[in-house]
Every structure is written in structure tokens, then in C-alpha cells.
PDB file of C-alpha atoms in Angstrom:
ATOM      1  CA  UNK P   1       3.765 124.942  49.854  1.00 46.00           C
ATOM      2  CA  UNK P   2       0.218 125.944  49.988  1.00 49.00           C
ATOM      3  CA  UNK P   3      -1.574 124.277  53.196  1.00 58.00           C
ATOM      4  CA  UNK P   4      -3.702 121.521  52.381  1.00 71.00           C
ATOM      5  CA  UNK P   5      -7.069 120.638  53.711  1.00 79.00           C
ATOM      6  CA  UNK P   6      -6.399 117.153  54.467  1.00 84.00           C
ATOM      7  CA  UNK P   7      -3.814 115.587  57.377  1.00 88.00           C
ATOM      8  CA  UNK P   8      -1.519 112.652  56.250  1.00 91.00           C
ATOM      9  CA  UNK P   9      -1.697 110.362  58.903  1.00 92.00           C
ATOM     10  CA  UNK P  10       2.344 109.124  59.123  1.00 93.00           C
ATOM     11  CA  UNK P  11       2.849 105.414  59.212  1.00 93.00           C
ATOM     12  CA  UNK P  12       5.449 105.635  60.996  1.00 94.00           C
ATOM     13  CA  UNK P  13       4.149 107.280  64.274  1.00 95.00           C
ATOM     14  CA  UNK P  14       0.156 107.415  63.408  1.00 92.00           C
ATOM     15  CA  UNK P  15       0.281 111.443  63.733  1.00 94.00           C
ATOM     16  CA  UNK P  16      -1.580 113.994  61.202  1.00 93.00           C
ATOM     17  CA  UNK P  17       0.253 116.775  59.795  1.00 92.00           C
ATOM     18  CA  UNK P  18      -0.842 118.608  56.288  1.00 88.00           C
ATOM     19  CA  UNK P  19       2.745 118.101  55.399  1.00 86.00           C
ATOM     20  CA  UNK P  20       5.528 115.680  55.584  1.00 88.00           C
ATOM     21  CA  UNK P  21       8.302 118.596  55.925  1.00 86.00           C
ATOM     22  CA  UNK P  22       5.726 119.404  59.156  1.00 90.00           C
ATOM     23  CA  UNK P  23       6.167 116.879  60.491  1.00 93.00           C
ATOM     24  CA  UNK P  24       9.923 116.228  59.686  1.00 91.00           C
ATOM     25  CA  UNK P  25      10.357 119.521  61.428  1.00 91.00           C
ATOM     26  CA  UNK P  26       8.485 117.993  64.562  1.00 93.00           C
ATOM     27  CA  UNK P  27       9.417 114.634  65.002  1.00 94.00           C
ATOM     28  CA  UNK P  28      12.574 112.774  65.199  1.00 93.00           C
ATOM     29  CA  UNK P  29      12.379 110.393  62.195  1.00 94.00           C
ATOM     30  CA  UNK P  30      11.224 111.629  58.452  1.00 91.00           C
ATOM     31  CA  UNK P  31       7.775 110.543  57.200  1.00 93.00           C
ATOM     32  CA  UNK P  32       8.078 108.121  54.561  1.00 93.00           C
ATOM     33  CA  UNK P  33       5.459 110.133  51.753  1.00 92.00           C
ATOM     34  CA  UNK P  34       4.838 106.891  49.314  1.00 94.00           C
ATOM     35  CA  UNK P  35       3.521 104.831  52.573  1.00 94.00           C
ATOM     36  CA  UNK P  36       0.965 107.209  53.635  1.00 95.00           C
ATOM     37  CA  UNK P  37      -2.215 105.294  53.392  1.00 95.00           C
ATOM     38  CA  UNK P  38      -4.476 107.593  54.995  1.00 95.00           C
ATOM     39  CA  UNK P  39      -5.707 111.379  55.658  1.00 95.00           C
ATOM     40  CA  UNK P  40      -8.466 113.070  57.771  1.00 95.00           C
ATOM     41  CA  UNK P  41     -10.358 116.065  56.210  1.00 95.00           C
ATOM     42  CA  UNK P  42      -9.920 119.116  58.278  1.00 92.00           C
ATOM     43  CA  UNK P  43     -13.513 120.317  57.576  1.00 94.00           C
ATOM     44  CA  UNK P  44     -15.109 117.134  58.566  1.00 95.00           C
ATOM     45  CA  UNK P  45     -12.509 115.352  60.453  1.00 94.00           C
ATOM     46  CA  UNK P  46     -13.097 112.107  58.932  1.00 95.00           C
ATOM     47  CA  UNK P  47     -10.086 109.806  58.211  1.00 95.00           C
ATOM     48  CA  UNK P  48     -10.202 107.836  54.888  1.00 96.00           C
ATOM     49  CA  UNK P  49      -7.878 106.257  52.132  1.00 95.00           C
ATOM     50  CA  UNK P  50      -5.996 109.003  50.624  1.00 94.00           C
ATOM     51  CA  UNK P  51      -7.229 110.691  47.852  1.00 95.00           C
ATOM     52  CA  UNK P  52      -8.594 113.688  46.203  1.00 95.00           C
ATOM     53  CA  UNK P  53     -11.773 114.762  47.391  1.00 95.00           C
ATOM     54  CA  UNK P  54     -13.390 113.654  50.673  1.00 96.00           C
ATOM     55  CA  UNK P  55     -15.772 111.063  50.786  1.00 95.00           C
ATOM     56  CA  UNK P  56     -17.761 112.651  53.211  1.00 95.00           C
ATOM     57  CA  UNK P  57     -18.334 116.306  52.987  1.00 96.00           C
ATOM     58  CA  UNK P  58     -16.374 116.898  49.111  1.00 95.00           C
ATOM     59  CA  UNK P  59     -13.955 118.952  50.257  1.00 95.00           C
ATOM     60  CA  UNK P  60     -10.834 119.155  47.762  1.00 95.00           C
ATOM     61  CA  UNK P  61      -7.804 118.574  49.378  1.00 94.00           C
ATOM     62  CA  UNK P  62      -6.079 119.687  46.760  1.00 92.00           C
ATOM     63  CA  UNK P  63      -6.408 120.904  43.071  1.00 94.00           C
ATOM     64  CA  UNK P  64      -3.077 118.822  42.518  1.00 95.00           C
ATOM     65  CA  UNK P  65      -3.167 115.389  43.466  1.00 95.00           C
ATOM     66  CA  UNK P  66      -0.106 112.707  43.294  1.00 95.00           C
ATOM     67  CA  UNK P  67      -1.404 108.685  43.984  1.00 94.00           C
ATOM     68  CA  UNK P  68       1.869 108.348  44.417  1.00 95.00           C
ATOM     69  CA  UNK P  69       3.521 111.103  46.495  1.00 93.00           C
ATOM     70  CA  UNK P  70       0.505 111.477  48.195  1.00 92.00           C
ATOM     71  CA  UNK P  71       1.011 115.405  47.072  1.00 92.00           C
ATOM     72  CA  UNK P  72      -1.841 117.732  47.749  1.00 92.00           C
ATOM     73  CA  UNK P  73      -1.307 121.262  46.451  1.00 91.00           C
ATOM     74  CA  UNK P  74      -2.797 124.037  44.106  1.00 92.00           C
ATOM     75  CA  UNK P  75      -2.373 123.710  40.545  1.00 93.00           C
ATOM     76  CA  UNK P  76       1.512 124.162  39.738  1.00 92.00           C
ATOM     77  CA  UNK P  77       1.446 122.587  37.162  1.00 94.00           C
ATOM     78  CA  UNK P  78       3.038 119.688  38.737  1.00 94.00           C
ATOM     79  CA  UNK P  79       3.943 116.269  37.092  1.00 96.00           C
ATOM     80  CA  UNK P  80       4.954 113.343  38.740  1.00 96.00           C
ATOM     81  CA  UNK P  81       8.329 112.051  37.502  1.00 96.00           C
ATOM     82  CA  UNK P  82       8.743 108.342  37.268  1.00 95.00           C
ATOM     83  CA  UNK P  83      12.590 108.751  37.357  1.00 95.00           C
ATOM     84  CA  UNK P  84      13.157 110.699  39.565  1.00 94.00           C
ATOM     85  CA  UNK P  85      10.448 109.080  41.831  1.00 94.00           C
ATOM     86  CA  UNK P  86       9.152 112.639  43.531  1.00 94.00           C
ATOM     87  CA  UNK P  87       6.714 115.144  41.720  1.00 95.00           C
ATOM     88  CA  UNK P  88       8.112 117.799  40.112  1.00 94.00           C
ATOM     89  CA  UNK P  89       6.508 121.877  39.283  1.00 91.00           C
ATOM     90  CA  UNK P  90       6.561 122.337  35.769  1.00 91.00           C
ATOM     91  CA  UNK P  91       4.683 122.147  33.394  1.00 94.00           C
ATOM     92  CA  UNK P  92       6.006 118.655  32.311  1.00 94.00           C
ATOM     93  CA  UNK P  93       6.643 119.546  28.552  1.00 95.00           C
ATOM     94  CA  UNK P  94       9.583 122.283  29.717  1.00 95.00           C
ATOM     95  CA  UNK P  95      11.491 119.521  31.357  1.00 95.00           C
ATOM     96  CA  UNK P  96      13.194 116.474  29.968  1.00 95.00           C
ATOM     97  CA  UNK P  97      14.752 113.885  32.443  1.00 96.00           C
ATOM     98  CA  UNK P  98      18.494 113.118  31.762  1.00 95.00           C
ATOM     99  CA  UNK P  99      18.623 109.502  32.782  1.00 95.00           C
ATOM    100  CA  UNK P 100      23.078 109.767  33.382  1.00 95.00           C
ATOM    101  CA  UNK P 101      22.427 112.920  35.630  1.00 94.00           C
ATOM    102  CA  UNK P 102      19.019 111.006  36.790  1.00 94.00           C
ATOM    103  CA  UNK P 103      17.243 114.890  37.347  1.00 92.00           C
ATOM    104  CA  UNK P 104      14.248 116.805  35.561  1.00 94.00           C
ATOM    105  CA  UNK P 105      16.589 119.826  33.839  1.00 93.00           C
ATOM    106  CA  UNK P 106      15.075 122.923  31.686  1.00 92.00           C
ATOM    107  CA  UNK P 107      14.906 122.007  27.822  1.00 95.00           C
ATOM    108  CA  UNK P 108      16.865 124.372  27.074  1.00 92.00           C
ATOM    109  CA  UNK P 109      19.760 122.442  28.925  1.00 92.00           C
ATOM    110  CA  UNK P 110      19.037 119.197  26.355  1.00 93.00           C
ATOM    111  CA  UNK P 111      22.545 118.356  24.492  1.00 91.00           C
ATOM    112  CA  UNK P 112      23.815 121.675  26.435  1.00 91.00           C
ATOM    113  CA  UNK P 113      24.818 120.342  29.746  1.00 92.00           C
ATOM    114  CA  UNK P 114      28.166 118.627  31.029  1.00 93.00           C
ATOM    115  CA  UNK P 115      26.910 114.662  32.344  1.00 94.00           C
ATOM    116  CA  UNK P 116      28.097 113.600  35.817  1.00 94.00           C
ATOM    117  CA  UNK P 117      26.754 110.576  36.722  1.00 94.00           C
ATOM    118  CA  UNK P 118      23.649 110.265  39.621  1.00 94.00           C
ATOM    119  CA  UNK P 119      24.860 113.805  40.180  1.00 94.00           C
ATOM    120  CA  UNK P 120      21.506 114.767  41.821  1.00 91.00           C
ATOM    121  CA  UNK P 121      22.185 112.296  44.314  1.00 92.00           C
ATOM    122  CA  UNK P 122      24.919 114.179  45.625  1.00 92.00           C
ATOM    123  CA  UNK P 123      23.839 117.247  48.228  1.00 95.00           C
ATOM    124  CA  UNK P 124      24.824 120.545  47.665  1.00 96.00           C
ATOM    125  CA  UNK P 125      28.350 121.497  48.135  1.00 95.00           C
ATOM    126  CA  UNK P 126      27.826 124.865  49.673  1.00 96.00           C
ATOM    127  CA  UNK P 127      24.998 123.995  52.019  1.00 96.00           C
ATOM    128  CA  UNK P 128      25.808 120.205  52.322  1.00 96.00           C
ATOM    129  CA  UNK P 129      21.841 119.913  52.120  1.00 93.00           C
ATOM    130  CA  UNK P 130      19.837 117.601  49.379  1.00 92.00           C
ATOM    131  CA  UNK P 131      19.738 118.740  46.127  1.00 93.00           C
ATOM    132  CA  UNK P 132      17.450 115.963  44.442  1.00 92.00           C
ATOM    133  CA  UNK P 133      14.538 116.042  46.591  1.00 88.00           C
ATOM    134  CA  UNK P 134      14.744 119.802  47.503  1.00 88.00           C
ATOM    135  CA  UNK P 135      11.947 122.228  46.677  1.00 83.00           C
ATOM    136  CA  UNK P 136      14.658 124.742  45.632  1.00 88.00           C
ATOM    137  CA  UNK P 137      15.925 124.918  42.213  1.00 87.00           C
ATOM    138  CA  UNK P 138      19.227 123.431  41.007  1.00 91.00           C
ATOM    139  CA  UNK P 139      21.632 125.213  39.160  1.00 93.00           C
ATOM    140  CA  UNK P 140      23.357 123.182  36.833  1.00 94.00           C
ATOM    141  CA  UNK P 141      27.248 124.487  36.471  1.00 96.00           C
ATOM    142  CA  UNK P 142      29.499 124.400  32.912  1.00 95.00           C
ATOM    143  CA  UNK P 143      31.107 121.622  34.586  1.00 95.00           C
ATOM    144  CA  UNK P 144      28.286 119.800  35.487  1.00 95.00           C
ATOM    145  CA  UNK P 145      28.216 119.720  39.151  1.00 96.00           C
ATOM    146  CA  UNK P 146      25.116 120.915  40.792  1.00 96.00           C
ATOM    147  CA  UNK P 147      23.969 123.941  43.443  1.00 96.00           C
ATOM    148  CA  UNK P 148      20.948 125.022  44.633  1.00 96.00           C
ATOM    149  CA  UNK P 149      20.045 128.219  42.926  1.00 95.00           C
ATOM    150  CA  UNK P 150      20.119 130.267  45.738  1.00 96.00           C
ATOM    151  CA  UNK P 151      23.140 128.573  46.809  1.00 97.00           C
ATOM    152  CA  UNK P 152      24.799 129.874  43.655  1.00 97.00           C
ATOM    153  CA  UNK P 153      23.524 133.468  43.079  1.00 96.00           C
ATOM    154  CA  UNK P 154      25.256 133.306  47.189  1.00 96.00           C
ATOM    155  CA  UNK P 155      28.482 132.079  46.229  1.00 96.00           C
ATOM    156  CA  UNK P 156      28.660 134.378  43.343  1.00 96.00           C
ATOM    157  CA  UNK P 157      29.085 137.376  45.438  1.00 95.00           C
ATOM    158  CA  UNK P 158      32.340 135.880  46.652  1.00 93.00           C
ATOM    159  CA  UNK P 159      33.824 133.931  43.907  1.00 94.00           C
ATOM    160  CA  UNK P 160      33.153 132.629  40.516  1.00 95.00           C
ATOM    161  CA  UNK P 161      34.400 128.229  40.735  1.00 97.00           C
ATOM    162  CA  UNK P 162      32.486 126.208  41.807  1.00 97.00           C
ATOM    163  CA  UNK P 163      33.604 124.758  45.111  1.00 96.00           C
ATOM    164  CA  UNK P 164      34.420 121.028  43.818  1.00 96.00           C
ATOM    165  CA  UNK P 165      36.108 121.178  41.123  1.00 96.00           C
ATOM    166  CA  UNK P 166      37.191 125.116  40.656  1.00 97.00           C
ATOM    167  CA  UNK P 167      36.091 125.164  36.927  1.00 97.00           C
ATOM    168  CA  UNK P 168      34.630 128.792  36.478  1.00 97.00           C
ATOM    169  CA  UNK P 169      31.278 128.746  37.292  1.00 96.00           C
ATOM    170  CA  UNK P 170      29.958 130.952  34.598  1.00 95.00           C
ATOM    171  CA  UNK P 171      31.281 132.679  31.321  1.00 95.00           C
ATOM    172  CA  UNK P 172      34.144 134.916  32.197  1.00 96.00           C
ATOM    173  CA  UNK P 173      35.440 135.546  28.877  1.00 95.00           C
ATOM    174  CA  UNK P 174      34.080 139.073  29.384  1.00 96.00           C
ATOM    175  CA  UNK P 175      36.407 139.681  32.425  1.00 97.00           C
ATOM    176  CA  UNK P 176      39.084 137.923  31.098  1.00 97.00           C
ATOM    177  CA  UNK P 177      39.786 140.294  27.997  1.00 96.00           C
ATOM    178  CA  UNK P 178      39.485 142.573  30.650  1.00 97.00           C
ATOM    179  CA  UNK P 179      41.400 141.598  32.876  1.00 97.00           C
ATOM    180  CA  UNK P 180      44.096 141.413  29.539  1.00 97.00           C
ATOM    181  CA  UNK P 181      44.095 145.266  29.383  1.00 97.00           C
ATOM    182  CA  UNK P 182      45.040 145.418  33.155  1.00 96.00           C
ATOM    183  CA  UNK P 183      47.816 143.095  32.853  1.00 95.00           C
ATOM    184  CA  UNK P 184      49.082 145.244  29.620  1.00 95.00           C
ATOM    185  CA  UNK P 185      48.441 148.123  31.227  1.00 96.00           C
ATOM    186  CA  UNK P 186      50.574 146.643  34.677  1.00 94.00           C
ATOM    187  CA  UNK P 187      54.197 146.290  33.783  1.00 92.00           C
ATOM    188  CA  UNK P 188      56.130 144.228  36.292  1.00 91.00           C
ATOM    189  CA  UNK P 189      58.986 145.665  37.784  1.00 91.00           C
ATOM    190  CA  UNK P 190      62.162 145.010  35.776  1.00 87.00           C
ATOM    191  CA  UNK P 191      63.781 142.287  38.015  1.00 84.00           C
ATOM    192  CA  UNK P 192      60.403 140.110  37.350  1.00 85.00           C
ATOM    193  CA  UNK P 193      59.528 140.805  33.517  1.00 83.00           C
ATOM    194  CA  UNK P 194      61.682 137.709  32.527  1.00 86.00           C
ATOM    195  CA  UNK P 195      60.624 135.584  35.362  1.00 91.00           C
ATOM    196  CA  UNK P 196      58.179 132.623  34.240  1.00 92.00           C
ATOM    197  CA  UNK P 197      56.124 130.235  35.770  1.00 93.00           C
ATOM    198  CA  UNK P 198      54.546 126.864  35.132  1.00 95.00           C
ATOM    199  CA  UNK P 199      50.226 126.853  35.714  1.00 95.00           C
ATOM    200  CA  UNK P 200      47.873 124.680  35.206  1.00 97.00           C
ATOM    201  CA  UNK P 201      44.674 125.751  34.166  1.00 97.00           C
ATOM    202  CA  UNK P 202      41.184 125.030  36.401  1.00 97.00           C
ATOM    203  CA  UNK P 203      38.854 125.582  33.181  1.00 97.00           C
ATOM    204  CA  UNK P 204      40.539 122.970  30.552  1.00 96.00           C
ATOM    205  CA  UNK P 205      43.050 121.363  32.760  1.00 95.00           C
ATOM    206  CA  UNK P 206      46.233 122.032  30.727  1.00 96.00           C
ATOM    207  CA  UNK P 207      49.582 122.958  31.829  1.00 95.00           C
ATOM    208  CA  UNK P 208      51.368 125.769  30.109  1.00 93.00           C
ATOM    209  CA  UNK P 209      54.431 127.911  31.263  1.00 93.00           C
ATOM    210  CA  UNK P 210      53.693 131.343  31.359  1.00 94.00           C
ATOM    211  CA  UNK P 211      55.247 135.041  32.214  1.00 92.00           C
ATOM    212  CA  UNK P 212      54.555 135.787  35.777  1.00 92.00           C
ATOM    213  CA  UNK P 213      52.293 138.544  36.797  1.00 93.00           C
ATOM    214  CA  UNK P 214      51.119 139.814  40.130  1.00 92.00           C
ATOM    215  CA  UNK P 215      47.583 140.545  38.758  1.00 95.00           C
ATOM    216  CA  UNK P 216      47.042 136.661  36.907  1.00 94.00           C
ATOM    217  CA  UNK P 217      48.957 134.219  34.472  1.00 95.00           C
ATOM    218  CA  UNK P 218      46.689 133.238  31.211  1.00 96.00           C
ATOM    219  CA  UNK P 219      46.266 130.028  30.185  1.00 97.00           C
ATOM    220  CA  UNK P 220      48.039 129.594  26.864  1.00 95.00           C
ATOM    221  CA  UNK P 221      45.104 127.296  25.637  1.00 96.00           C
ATOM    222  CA  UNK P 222      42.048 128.669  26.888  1.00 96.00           C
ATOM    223  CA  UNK P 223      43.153 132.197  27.441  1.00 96.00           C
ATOM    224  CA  UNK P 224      42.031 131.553  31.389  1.00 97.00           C
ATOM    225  CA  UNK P 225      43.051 133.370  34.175  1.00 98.00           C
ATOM    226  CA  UNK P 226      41.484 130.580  35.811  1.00 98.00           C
ATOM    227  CA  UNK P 227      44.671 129.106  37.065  1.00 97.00           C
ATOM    228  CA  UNK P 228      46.824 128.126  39.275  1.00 95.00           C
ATOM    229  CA  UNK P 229      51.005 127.866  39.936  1.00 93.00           C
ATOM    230  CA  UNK P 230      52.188 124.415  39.554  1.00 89.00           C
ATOM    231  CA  UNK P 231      55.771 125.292  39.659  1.00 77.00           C
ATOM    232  CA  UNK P 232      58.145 127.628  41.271  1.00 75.00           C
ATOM    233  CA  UNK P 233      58.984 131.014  39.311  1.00 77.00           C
ATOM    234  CA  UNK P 234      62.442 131.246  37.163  1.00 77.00           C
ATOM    235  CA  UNK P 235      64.231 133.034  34.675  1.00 74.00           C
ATOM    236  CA  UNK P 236      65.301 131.842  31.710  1.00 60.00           C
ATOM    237  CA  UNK P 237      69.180 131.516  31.661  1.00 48.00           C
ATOM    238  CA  UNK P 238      69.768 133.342  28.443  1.00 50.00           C
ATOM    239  CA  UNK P 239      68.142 136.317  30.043  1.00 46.00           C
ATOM    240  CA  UNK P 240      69.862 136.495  33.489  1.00 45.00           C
TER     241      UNK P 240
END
């Protein structure tokens, strides 16, 4: 966040810092941004209502301006979004609020996106930090569940589900059919080629029984490997 010519005076403990997450860093309580009142001008040191420009000297505090956050920043296009309650960076007309997941998301996620209710109000599940109010991006999963970008590009370097509900956390169909020639290519040893096993699958949630093989068991529905044993291995009795 660019530095701002203007210190918010907190409310809470009558301090000035040019930024709430300044002085959440600092103090022992967070500054409440929609009670700020007022803000001293760093040029001229006069304090005043908050607002744009000083009334004093005309500095600009900042060529963004939220009555409401009491946001002064340069021009991010920023918008202020009533549902959410915070500003957002946009600009506003590539975002559309989804009132059931109650966040700003890309347009391009409109009618594209799994629901989960107040989602955003959940924090992250890999860094167990806020997700709503954060100034990092959220990465909206197939399944729905949220992660902060940077959170996600993180976990994809060890795994591909996402860590709540184990759906697959991005298109695999790619690795799957690939992952089809190993298995072909892979017999089992002769003792386990009419073994079976029950699964249930993490990326549609059915249950099939499938033949057991050390390298993954596909989903008979989905064509996942996405799965996971939900019974013990056997043999069919007509082939023992």
C-alpha cells in the first residue's frame, strides 16, 4: 500500500499512523477503519475531519479516497463495495459480488463458480489467516472453497486437493489419461490381477468397486484417480 500523506488518528488509542495495518502491527488491539474521524497532514501537521485534501496547505492525501473506509491510496482503481463493506482494487465493472458467497469474484467466474455459503468469512485453510478482508487475492477452487492465491500456487507444489474437502483442486483430466497409460503399461503381479477393491471417489463422491493397482484405482464414474479405499481388497470367488 502506497504511504499516504495524512495520519489516521485511531479512536481507539488517539495515536496517528498512515495505516491501520501500521498500527495493527504496533499496538495490541486492531484499529477500527470506519470510526476514524480524524487525520493530521504530514506536510502541515494540522489535524482535521478526514477527508481528501487538506484544509490547510491542499495537500492530497490521496488520489483514492473512501468516506467510508477512510482509504487513502493512489489510483487503483478502487471501488468501495457495499457488500462486502471494505474497498476493493478493481476496476469495479470486472467484478460482480455473489451475494451466497458474500465476495467481489472476477466476471469471468459469474454462473462458473461452485456457491458455499458466507464462504469468505471463513480464513484460509492453509494459512488459517483472513481471506475476506485480506489484501491478497482469493483463489476460488472447483469446489468452491476458498485460498489465498499465493496460498494455492504454494500448495500446488505439493499436492493437487484442496485441504478441506480433497476435491481436486484444478483440472487433472490431463494427468489422469496419463496416468491410464501407466497403469496399462504396469501389470500387477499375477497373485493381485484379480484382487478388487471398493473406493470412493473425492471428485464426485461415488462409490465404485474397482481392480486394485499399486499406481491408483479409477473412479468408474468420473474416471478419477482421485480416490480413496473404502473397503478391504478381495478376490472374487470364481477366480480363486
Amino acid at each position: 500500500m502506497t504511504r499516504s500523506t495524512a495520519g489516521k488518528k485511531a479512536p481507539c488509542c488517539d495515536k496517528l499512523y498512515t495505516c491501520r495495518l501500521c498500527h495493527d502491527n504496533n499496538e495490541d488491539h486492531q484499529l477500527d477503519r470506519f470510526k476514524v474521524k480524524e487525520v493530521q497532514c504530514i506536510n502541515c501537521e494540522k489535524i482535521q475531519h478526514a477527508q481528501q485534501t487538506c484544509e490547510e496547505c491542499s495537500t492530497l492525501f490521496g488520489e483514492y479516497y473512501c468516506s467510508i473506509c477512510h482509504l487513502f491510496d493512489k489510483d487503483k482503481k478502487q471501488y468501495h463495495c457495499e457488500n462486502c463493506g471494505i474497498c476493493r482494487i478493481g476496476p469495479k465493472e470486472d467484478f460482480f459480488h455473489c451475494l451466497k458467497c458474500n465476495l467481489c469474484l472476477a466476471m469471468n467466474l459469474q454462473g462458473k463458480h461452485k456457491c458455499i455459503e458466507n464462504v469468505s468469512r471463513q480464513n484460509c485453510p492453509i494459512c488459517l489467516e483472513d481471506i475476506h478482508t485480506s489484501r491478497v487475492v482469493a483463489h476460488v477452487l472447483p469446489c468452491g472453497h476458498l485460498l489465498h492465491r499465493t496460498c494455492y500456487e504454494e500448495m500446488l507444489k505439493e499436492g493437487y486437493r484442496c485441504p478441506l474437502c480433497m476435491h481436486s483442486a484444478l483440472d487433472m483430466t490431463r494427468y489422469w489419461r496419463q496416468l491410464d497409460d501407466e497403469v496399462a503399461q504396469t501389470p500387477m503381479p499375477s497373485e493381485y490381477q484379480n484382487m478388487t477393491v471398493d473406493i470412493l471417489c473425492n471428485d464426485c463422491n461415488g462409490r465404485s468397486t474397482v481392480q486394485f493397482h499399486i499406481l491408483g484405482m479409477k473412479c468408474n464414474i468420473c474416471e478419477s484417480y482421485n480416490t480413496a479405499q473404502a473397503g478391504g481388497c478381495r478376490i472374487s470367488l470364481d477366480q480363486q
